[in-house]
Amino acid sequence: MSAIVIGNGLAGSVAALALAERGVDVTQVVGGYGATALCGGSLDVAAASPGVGWLPWRDPLQGRPLKPVERLHLLLAEAPTHPYAVLFDDAAQAVQDLSAAIEALRGWLAGPGLEIAGDLEHARVLPNLPGTVRVADFVVSGPAEADVTAVSEVVWIDVPGLEAWDPAFSARTLAHELEALGLPVPALRVERPDWPALLTAPSAGRIAPRLDRPEGRAALAAILAGRGAKDRLLLLPPILGVDRTASLVRELVELAGGPVAEALGHAPHATAGYRFQRALAQATASLEQHEARVEAVREGDTGWQLRLAGGTELESEVLVLATGRYVGGGLATEETIREPLLGLPLFDEDGRRVDGIPAHRSARKGYGNPQPLYSAGVRADREMRPLTARGELRSDRLFVAGDLVGGFDPARERTGMGVALATGWRAAAAAEARLGRGASA
Amino acid sequence: MRGYRGFFREMGHTGTLRAMVLQVRTGAAHVLRQLAGRRPEGDPVARFHADYGPDGVRPPELAANRLAHQAEACRVCGLCTMECSRVGGEPTLDPRDAVVAASRLEIDWRRLGVSPGGACSGCDACSRVCPAGIPIHEIQDRLGRIGGP
Amino acid sequence: MSRVLRTRVLIIGGGINGTGIARDLALRGIDVVLVEKKELGSGTTWASSGMIHGGLRYLQKDPEVTLHSCVDSGAIQRIAPHLIFRIPFLMPVFRDDPIGPEIIEIGLEMYDQFVPHKNGRPHGRLTKAQALELEPKLSPHIEGAFTLDEWGVDAARLCAANALDAADRGARVFTHCAARELLREKPGGRVTGARVRDRLRGDDFVVEADLVMNATGPWGPQVAELAGEAFRLRPGKGIHLVFERRVSPLAVYARGVDGRDMFVFPHEQNSMAGTTDDDYYGDLDRIETSEDEAAYVLEAMERSIPSIREHRVVHAIQGVRPTMFGFGAYEDELSRDYRVIDHGAEGDAPGLLTITGGKLASYRLMAEDAADQIAERLGVDAPCRTAELPLPGGEASLDLEAVSRRFRIGMPAALRLGFRHGVRAERVLAPMEGARTPPRIVCACEPVLDTELRHVARHEGVRKLSDCTLRVRLGVGACQGAACAAAAAAVLGEELGWEPDRAIREATELAAGRWRDVAPVLDGEQVAAMEIHRAVLFGQLGFSEDLP
């Protein structure tokens, strides 16, 4: 029983790890990082958040943010082309699958020491670096405990010299946002402690790794010691380490005497996404991995043959494509849009074909309008097997997962991570089932 | 006949007397010079370098040009900076800035102040995480060699 | 009661003509108010090729025009040395060119007699091998090439520098203020000023003036119409494609399928390719690049540089030329001449003047001519001094290495700061002298420093985040503001006292504005870059309210 997974983002890693756990002989083809490494740190499984999306993010009567499970219900009812609608009969099944996938992911990330907080029954209101808020479902170590509605006081800690950030303005924006959204507003202020040269750098990504090292941890501990309180959140820019964040945060919380967390970052300062990607890389390191570009993919009578740059040839019975969209390279864009490995047909969320035409023809006026270009991807059946233009199975040994699956726009719906999780999980289950049926099927 | 009338169409419609005089004079001089087989002195390429070198204009070196072309793909995602920092790199020029600088390679690189090596260890970690597949370490290496004293 | 400002000359329009005239008048000691409905230079000026050329193509019509162009190019080099850069041109020769190389060379030999006035070099004639040595990207089908040179300029910055100097000398400059009515002495009588709407505050003020100068370029007929005056333009739309970097250190001539000359040329840190020239009948406030315009430009470039499509186009810029009306001619053959219309003599609106036509390269001469006419009408006998006195920043040269060391900024930041602000870069950085940490980089693509944003807000009258796109090139790099929009809005917001919702709206407008310029030419790597753009600004940060 052998499988090749192409892709090392969340979808590819989940598929590879799930297959390996089920006893399949997995080979993972890995490359540069993609969308997973650029996420802000929250793994949102259900749509909607303030400002974005067409689904409500809060209960109109009670004013509280909707629970993830409540938003899942709404999404399944309202978005027929969304991968969830393809994957799940109803919300109960979605909850079951997503919960199982998250539990498995937590287990895989225990080794690298990254934790994932959250559940489908509770939403968290987290601050973005500039002070706007996001309703988040699952969150990686670092921003996990930054729920600004859970404390009565929020203190932004200034990190001098950090580019692209102004703590005073972030604090004011956060207060304004919470008030405008009708959420409780904690007391907000900025503290400017003496900041050591050791932790000074222009970008968060340069500081974070220094906090993996003992001298960096000691320096930050000295700054935060005794500064916190039980009901007071100490909020930092996304600098809280890369490979040891969970233990670092625990240590800082204890020393500070209250919650310590970082704001959600964004590219090019998406430290938490990078941290998450690093943890996934460590979790999958024990699998057989090849780091090379895929040059050719061919389906034979008994399975797949891949040729990698450098000449390596790989073979397997089933293939999982989790190559992402544009950032990940899953979709190529020179002159026209296409899926470069197998030439799979691509569709936007309204079911229109978008492959073979120039990208700009699928770009609409209006930045915030639905953009066919950015909801484009492969169409798949419930087992995550890609469909041809006529809606037939391309191959029963081929599976897709993650952003490569079309029909939804991650920026508008904020479900990119949830889809990666759910499709990666399902693709692995379906691929294993196919392997179990063997050649006779 | 392609020639004089075509030039007229190219440059405009009405020729004033002044323009006519200038054209006839310059044209006659040109023809005489051509007949005499005389060209302006020196190798035109050398003269080009002498004329425009002081403005910082250099012909693109092929290898540098290839790197600059690859650097064009940068999406400013910041992953190279994080990876470089994680592996303990402290290059003179942050990898992201090196990529940005490389894509302007023809203009200003001598003034970037990158010393040879630039404290970049050449470990290649940055390139391996780059979503756009840019050979960042090669760029660092090149900037280090070019920018040095 | 509206606020009333009293002045001698009201200039409507803050493009290169309006600001050039404002500076000229201010230097003559004439009191000026200038109102611009958006940001300085945001119309035709921003969409220009940004070239101070010597007028090669006017040689055929009148060598005098070429002489004036060259002399004036030299003047601009003297007054704004920091804002200009030399652009060597390669003019490839093809077998199927409509005119042969000898004829071209005669033209260039004529030009050689004028270029010393603009500090240019004589032309060169290259064999095919020599040309390919200088630019290996050139087509293998060329037969040879000529070289010449022109000067590039940051046109938006040149515009701002003129306005700043005018303001330094007493002129009052209002951006985001639109003239909504022209005031008359009595119905049908003399034009005595304008009622102006501050588009950001939403209130009106009145400017009373002895003369009103309509310098609104393609919007000219709309403004004249406020006084019941009609004149005709033949607006010509032009687009440029902006590449991620300098495709070549040289400008290269290219020929369109219809025989028009175009170029791909260095512009700022990028290359631009263009331009087109097509009659425009659409909405002047919503000009967009179309698919066929972009395709037309790329096709032309491909003939000279076959690999041009491998280079990343980041966005397009588009604008409309205020070309004077002519019937029966092709767009390209229309004169780039200019006129000052006296609506008293030619119509029924004494007190109102309109300047129209022209080109960026001759802005100073046009302004001088217009200011002469205004001064004469006002009875002021003061000579033009705009050719001698340096523009702000051009007073002296700047030691970039020293600035880089003293203020702890990298050379890329120092270079760009020095380019935009000249010797005044020291003034921009002065508040950071001895600060605990060096200036923060807000936009890494350009780069732009936080202290520069604060400077333009405090000392250059910037009122909106999107103004910074023109003023300091914020958000026009590879990421189109994904990395910097939020941070820049925060810096500007602190400086200008914005409430957070205003800052968010400003960042959103910047993002949406960038999308408008990118979407029509979205292709290749830029698709991934805009995927990040949307994920960050729209998805992560939620910048989505009131999207235009």
Short mmCIF file of C-alpha atoms in Angstrom, two decimals, chain A residues 25-335:
data_model
loop_
_atom_site.label_atom_id
_atom_site.label_comp_id
_atom_site.label_asym_id
_atom_site.label_seq_id
_atom_site.Cartn_x
_atom_site.Cartn_y
_atom_site.Cartn_z
CA ASP A 25 3.79 3.58 2.88
CA VAL A 26 3.86 7.34 2.26
CA THR A 27 6.29 9.40 0.23
CA GLN A 28 5.94 13.16 0.51
CA VAL A 29 7.27 15.51 -2.14
CA VAL A 30 8.05 18.81 -0.46
CA GLY A 31 9.01 22.22 -1.77
CA GLY A 32 9.00 25.84 -0.72
CA TYR A 33 6.48 27.07 1.79
CA GLY A 34 3.07 28.35 0.75
CA ALA A 35 -0.17 29.72 2.11
CA THR A 36 -0.02 27.79 5.41
CA ALA A 37 3.23 29.50 6.34
CA LEU A 38 1.67 32.89 5.60
CA CYS A 39 -1.42 32.52 7.76
CA GLY A 40 -1.87 34.80 10.71
CA GLY A 41 -1.94 32.04 13.30
CA SER A 42 -5.61 31.19 13.50
CA LEU A 43 -6.96 28.04 11.88
CA ASP A 44 -10.47 29.10 11.07
CA VAL A 45 -12.76 26.29 10.08
CA ALA A 46 -15.95 28.28 9.67
CA ALA A 47 -16.57 31.40 7.64
CA ALA A 48 -17.07 34.99 8.68
CA SER A 49 -15.42 37.51 10.89
CA PRO A 50 -16.00 41.23 11.33
CA GLY A 51 -15.60 43.18 8.14
CA VAL A 52 -15.38 40.29 5.76
CA GLY A 53 -17.69 37.73 4.38
CA TRP A 54 -21.33 37.55 3.66
CA LEU A 55 -22.28 35.39 6.62
CA PRO A 56 -23.02 36.91 10.03
CA TRP A 57 -20.26 36.45 12.56
CA ARG A 58 -22.38 37.16 15.61
CA ASP A 59 -25.76 36.41 17.00
CA PRO A 60 -27.95 39.37 16.03
CA LEU A 61 -30.08 39.04 19.15
CA GLN A 62 -27.50 38.39 21.80
CA GLY A 63 -24.62 40.30 20.27
CA ARG A 64 -22.09 37.60 21.12
CA PRO A 65 -19.87 36.13 18.43
CA LEU A 66 -21.35 33.02 16.92
CA LYS A 67 -19.75 29.75 17.90
CA PRO A 68 -17.75 28.05 15.14
CA VAL A 69 -20.34 25.27 14.99
CA GLU A 70 -23.12 27.80 14.47
CA ARG A 71 -21.22 29.40 11.62
CA LEU A 72 -20.60 25.97 10.11
CA HIS A 73 -24.37 25.45 9.99
CA LEU A 74 -24.83 28.74 8.17
CA LEU A 75 -22.02 28.11 5.74
CA LEU A 76 -23.28 24.67 4.77
CA ALA A 77 -26.71 26.10 4.14
CA GLU A 78 -25.55 29.10 2.13
CA ALA A 79 -22.54 28.03 0.05
CA PRO A 80 -23.34 25.10 -2.23
CA THR A 81 -20.00 25.11 -4.07
CA HIS A 82 -17.87 25.34 -0.92
CA PRO A 83 -15.78 22.19 -0.38
CA TYR A 84 -17.62 21.64 2.90
CA ALA A 85 -20.88 21.29 1.01
CA VAL A 86 -19.20 18.64 -1.11
CA LEU A 87 -17.63 16.90 1.87
CA PHE A 88 -20.43 16.91 4.40
CA ASP A 89 -24.12 16.00 4.47
CA ASP A 90 -24.78 18.19 7.44
CA ALA A 91 -23.13 20.16 10.20
CA ALA A 92 -23.03 17.19 12.51
CA GLN A 93 -20.84 15.33 10.07
CA ALA A 94 -18.68 18.41 9.62
CA VAL A 95 -18.22 18.72 13.36
CA GLN A 96 -17.33 15.08 13.65
CA ASP A 97 -14.74 15.14 10.86
CA LEU A 98 -13.19 18.45 11.80
CA SER A 99 -12.96 17.48 15.47
CA ALA A 100 -11.30 14.21 14.59
CA ALA A 101 -8.85 15.95 12.26
CA ILE A 102 -7.97 18.59 14.86
CA GLU A 103 -7.42 15.92 17.50
CA ALA A 104 -5.10 14.04 15.15
CA LEU A 105 -3.25 17.24 14.28
CA ARG A 106 -2.76 18.01 17.97
CA GLY A 107 -1.23 14.60 18.39
CA TRP A 108 1.15 15.03 15.46
CA LEU A 109 2.26 18.46 16.68
CA ALA A 110 2.90 17.26 20.24
CA GLY A 111 6.37 16.17 19.22
CA PRO A 112 7.40 19.56 17.78
CA GLY A 113 5.80 21.16 20.85
CA LEU A 114 3.24 23.36 19.16
CA GLU A 115 -0.23 23.50 20.65
CA ILE A 116 -3.55 24.29 19.06
CA ALA A 117 -6.10 25.90 21.30
CA GLY A 118 -9.82 26.14 20.70
CA ASP A 119 -12.87 24.05 19.98
CA LEU A 120 -15.97 24.30 17.85
CA GLU A 121 -18.10 25.51 20.75
CA HIS A 122 -16.18 28.70 21.51
CA ALA A 123 -15.06 31.65 19.43
CA ARG A 124 -12.11 33.84 20.37
CA VAL A 125 -11.84 37.51 19.58
CA LEU A 126 -8.21 38.07 18.66
CA PRO A 127 -6.41 41.30 17.76
CA ASN A 128 -4.56 41.65 14.46
CA LEU A 129 -1.27 43.48 14.62
CA PRO A 130 -2.77 46.79 13.42
CA GLY A 131 -5.60 46.47 15.96
CA THR A 132 -8.50 45.20 13.87
CA VAL A 133 -10.12 42.08 15.30
CA ARG A 134 -10.69 38.59 14.02
CA VAL A 135 -13.11 36.01 15.33
CA ALA A 136 -10.99 32.89 15.45
CA ASP A 137 -11.78 29.23 15.97
CA PHE A 138 -8.54 27.31 16.47
CA VAL A 139 -5.29 29.11 17.23
CA VAL A 140 -1.66 28.03 17.40
CA SER A 141 0.62 28.76 20.35
CA GLY A 142 1.53 32.42 20.48
CA PRO A 143 -1.68 34.26 19.69
CA ALA A 144 -3.80 31.50 21.29
CA GLU A 145 -4.55 33.29 24.55
CA ALA A 146 -4.93 36.77 23.06
CA ASP A 147 -8.72 36.84 23.45
CA VAL A 148 -9.28 40.50 24.24
CA THR A 149 -12.83 39.93 25.40
CA ALA A 150 -11.66 37.56 28.13
CA VAL A 151 -9.78 40.18 30.17
CA SER A 152 -10.53 43.57 31.64
CA GLU A 153 -7.22 45.13 30.70
CA VAL A 154 -4.97 44.88 27.64
CA VAL A 155 -1.41 46.22 27.66
CA TRP A 156 0.41 46.47 24.34
CA ILE A 157 4.13 46.12 24.84
CA ASP A 158 6.12 48.31 22.47
CA VAL A 159 9.03 46.73 20.65
CA PRO A 160 11.13 49.67 19.51
CA GLY A 161 12.47 49.67 15.98
CA LEU A 162 10.05 47.09 14.67
CA GLU A 163 9.02 48.03 11.18
CA ALA A 164 5.44 48.34 10.01
CA TRP A 165 3.91 48.69 13.46
CA ASP A 166 2.71 51.46 15.74
CA PRO A 167 1.51 50.17 19.14
CA ALA A 168 -0.33 53.33 20.17
CA PHE A 169 -2.36 53.29 17.03
CA SER A 170 -2.98 49.55 17.30
CA ALA A 171 -4.33 50.09 20.82
CA ARG A 172 -6.63 52.88 19.70
CA THR A 173 -7.83 50.86 16.73
CA LEU A 174 -8.55 47.85 18.91
CA ALA A 175 -10.64 49.91 21.31
CA HIS A 176 -12.51 51.48 18.44
CA GLU A 177 -13.13 48.18 16.70
CA LEU A 178 -14.45 46.45 19.79
CA GLU A 179 -16.74 49.33 20.56
CA ALA A 180 -18.03 49.53 17.02
CA LEU A 181 -18.69 45.79 17.04
CA GLY A 182 -20.60 46.02 20.31
CA LEU A 183 -18.12 43.84 22.16
CA PRO A 184 -16.85 44.58 25.66
CA VAL A 185 -13.91 46.99 25.57
CA PRO A 186 -11.10 46.31 28.05
CA ALA A 187 -8.92 49.08 29.41
CA LEU A 188 -6.16 49.59 26.86
CA ARG A 189 -2.73 51.13 27.16
CA VAL A 190 0.79 50.91 25.78
CA GLU A 191 3.84 50.22 27.92
CA ARG A 192 7.31 50.99 26.67
CA PRO A 193 9.76 48.97 28.74
CA ASP A 194 13.51 49.27 28.30
CA TRP A 195 14.11 46.96 25.40
CA PRO A 196 17.40 45.08 25.09
CA ALA A 197 19.53 45.21 21.97
CA LEU A 198 19.42 41.42 21.88
CA LEU A 199 15.72 41.57 21.01
CA THR A 200 15.89 44.54 18.68
CA ALA A 201 15.47 44.01 14.96
CA PRO A 202 13.44 45.60 12.20
CA SER A 203 11.11 42.69 11.67
CA ALA A 204 9.23 40.32 13.96
CA GLY A 205 10.58 37.37 12.02
CA ARG A 206 14.12 38.34 12.99
CA ILE A 207 13.31 38.60 16.69
CA ALA A 208 11.20 35.46 17.06
CA PRO A 209 14.03 32.90 16.59
CA ARG A 210 16.08 34.67 19.25
CA LEU A 211 13.36 33.75 21.72
CA ASP A 212 14.02 30.09 21.04
CA ARG A 213 17.43 30.56 22.66
CA PRO A 214 17.99 30.77 26.42
CA GLU A 215 19.48 34.28 26.42
CA GLY A 216 16.55 35.63 24.42
CA ARG A 217 14.02 33.96 26.70
CA ALA A 218 15.78 35.35 29.75
CA ALA A 219 15.78 38.85 28.29
CA LEU A 220 12.05 38.80 27.54
CA ALA A 221 11.30 37.15 30.88
CA ALA A 222 13.10 39.99 32.64
CA ILE A 223 10.97 42.53 30.78
CA LEU A 224 7.66 40.83 31.50
CA ALA A 225 8.33 39.58 35.05
CA GLY A 226 5.75 40.92 37.43
CA ARG A 227 4.21 43.14 34.76
CA GLY A 228 1.12 41.03 34.28
CA ALA A 229 -1.94 40.26 36.35
CA LYS A 230 -4.63 37.64 36.24
CA ASP A 231 -7.09 39.79 34.34
CA ARG A 232 -4.51 41.75 32.35
CA LEU A 233 -3.35 40.59 28.91
CA LEU A 234 0.21 41.50 27.94
CA LEU A 235 0.09 41.78 24.16
CA LEU A 236 3.21 41.60 22.01
CA PRO A 237 3.79 41.73 18.27
CA PRO A 238 4.28 38.26 16.74
CA ILE A 239 7.75 37.56 18.14
CA LEU A 240 7.14 34.71 20.57
CA GLY A 241 9.60 32.20 19.20
CA VAL A 242 9.47 29.65 16.42
CA ASP A 243 10.26 26.16 17.62
CA ARG A 244 9.54 26.39 21.37
CA THR A 245 6.62 28.78 21.56
CA ALA A 246 4.27 26.69 23.69
CA SER A 247 6.79 26.28 26.48
CA LEU A 248 7.99 29.87 26.13
CA VAL A 249 4.47 31.21 26.58
CA ARG A 250 3.88 28.99 29.63
CA GLU A 251 7.10 30.25 31.16
CA LEU A 252 6.25 33.90 30.46
CA VAL A 253 2.70 33.56 31.78
CA GLU A 254 4.04 32.20 35.04
CA LEU A 255 6.68 34.92 35.40
CA ALA A 256 4.39 37.75 34.36
CA GLY A 257 1.58 36.64 36.64
CA GLY A 258 -1.05 36.75 33.92
CA PRO A 259 -1.76 36.04 30.25
CA VAL A 260 0.92 36.82 27.68
CA ALA A 261 0.19 36.51 23.97
CA GLU A 262 1.05 37.94 20.60
CA ALA A 263 -1.22 39.68 18.12
CA LEU A 264 -2.04 37.89 14.86
CA GLY A 265 0.57 38.76 12.27
CA HIS A 266 0.29 39.00 8.55
CA ALA A 267 2.72 38.62 5.65
CA PRO A 268 5.55 39.59 5.61
CA HIS A 269 5.35 39.29 9.40
CA ALA A 270 3.29 36.11 9.64
CA THR A 271 5.40 34.60 12.39
CA ALA A 272 2.69 32.31 13.71
CA GLY A 273 2.02 30.86 10.27
CA TYR A 274 5.71 30.22 9.83
CA ARG A 275 5.81 28.62 13.29
CA PHE A 276 2.91 26.38 12.32
CA GLN A 277 4.58 25.40 9.05
CA ARG A 278 7.82 24.63 10.93
CA ALA A 279 5.93 22.35 13.30
CA LEU A 280 4.29 20.56 10.38
CA ALA A 281 7.72 20.11 8.78
CA GLN A 282 9.04 18.55 11.97
CA ALA A 283 6.00 16.33 12.34
CA THR A 284 6.42 14.97 8.81
CA ALA A 285 10.22 14.72 8.96
CA SER A 286 10.06 11.01 9.80
CA LEU A 287 8.23 10.24 6.55
CA GLU A 288 10.12 9.53 3.36
CA GLN A 289 10.50 12.96 1.83
CA HIS A 290 11.93 14.27 -1.40
CA GLU A 291 12.69 17.95 -1.74
CA ALA A 292 12.39 18.68 -5.44
CA ARG A 293 10.13 20.08 -8.06
CA VAL A 294 7.88 17.57 -9.78
CA GLU A 295 8.71 17.49 -13.46
CA ALA A 296 6.30 14.91 -14.75
CA VAL A 297 3.37 12.84 -13.48
CA ARG A 298 2.06 9.81 -15.34
CA GLU A 299 -0.61 7.30 -14.51
CA GLY A 300 0.11 3.69 -15.44
CA ASP A 301 -1.88 0.51 -15.08
CA THR A 302 -1.06 0.00 -11.43
CA GLY A 303 -0.50 3.50 -10.18
CA TRP A 304 1.52 6.66 -10.60
CA GLN A 305 5.02 7.47 -11.76
CA LEU A 306 6.64 10.78 -10.87
CA ARG A 307 9.84 12.26 -12.17
CA LEU A 308 11.44 14.87 -9.95
CA ALA A 309 13.91 17.57 -10.89
CA GLY A 310 17.31 15.96 -10.49
CA GLY A 311 16.10 12.74 -12.03
CA THR A 312 14.60 10.88 -9.09
CA GLU A 313 11.72 8.61 -10.11
CA LEU A 314 8.95 7.73 -7.67
CA GLU A 315 6.11 5.24 -7.90
CA SER A 316 2.97 4.68 -5.89
CA GLU A 317 -0.49 3.23 -6.13
CA VAL A 318 -2.31 6.42 -5.21
CA LEU A 319 -1.46 10.11 -5.49
CA VAL A 320 -2.63 13.04 -3.38
CA LEU A 321 -2.17 16.51 -4.85
CA ALA A 322 -2.01 19.24 -2.21
CA THR A 323 -0.09 21.78 -4.18
CA GLY A 324 -2.04 24.88 -3.19
CA ARG A 325 -3.21 27.67 -5.46
CA TYR A 326 -1.14 30.53 -6.80
CA VAL A 327 1.22 31.13 -3.87
CA GLY A 328 1.85 27.42 -3.45
CA GLY A 329 2.30 26.89 -7.16
CA GLY A 330 -0.62 24.47 -7.50
CA LEU A 331 -1.99 26.69 -10.23
CA ALA A 332 0.29 28.21 -12.84
CA THR A 333 -0.47 31.62 -14.27
CA GLU A 334 1.82 32.35 -17.23
CA GLU A 335 -0.39 33.73 -19.95
#
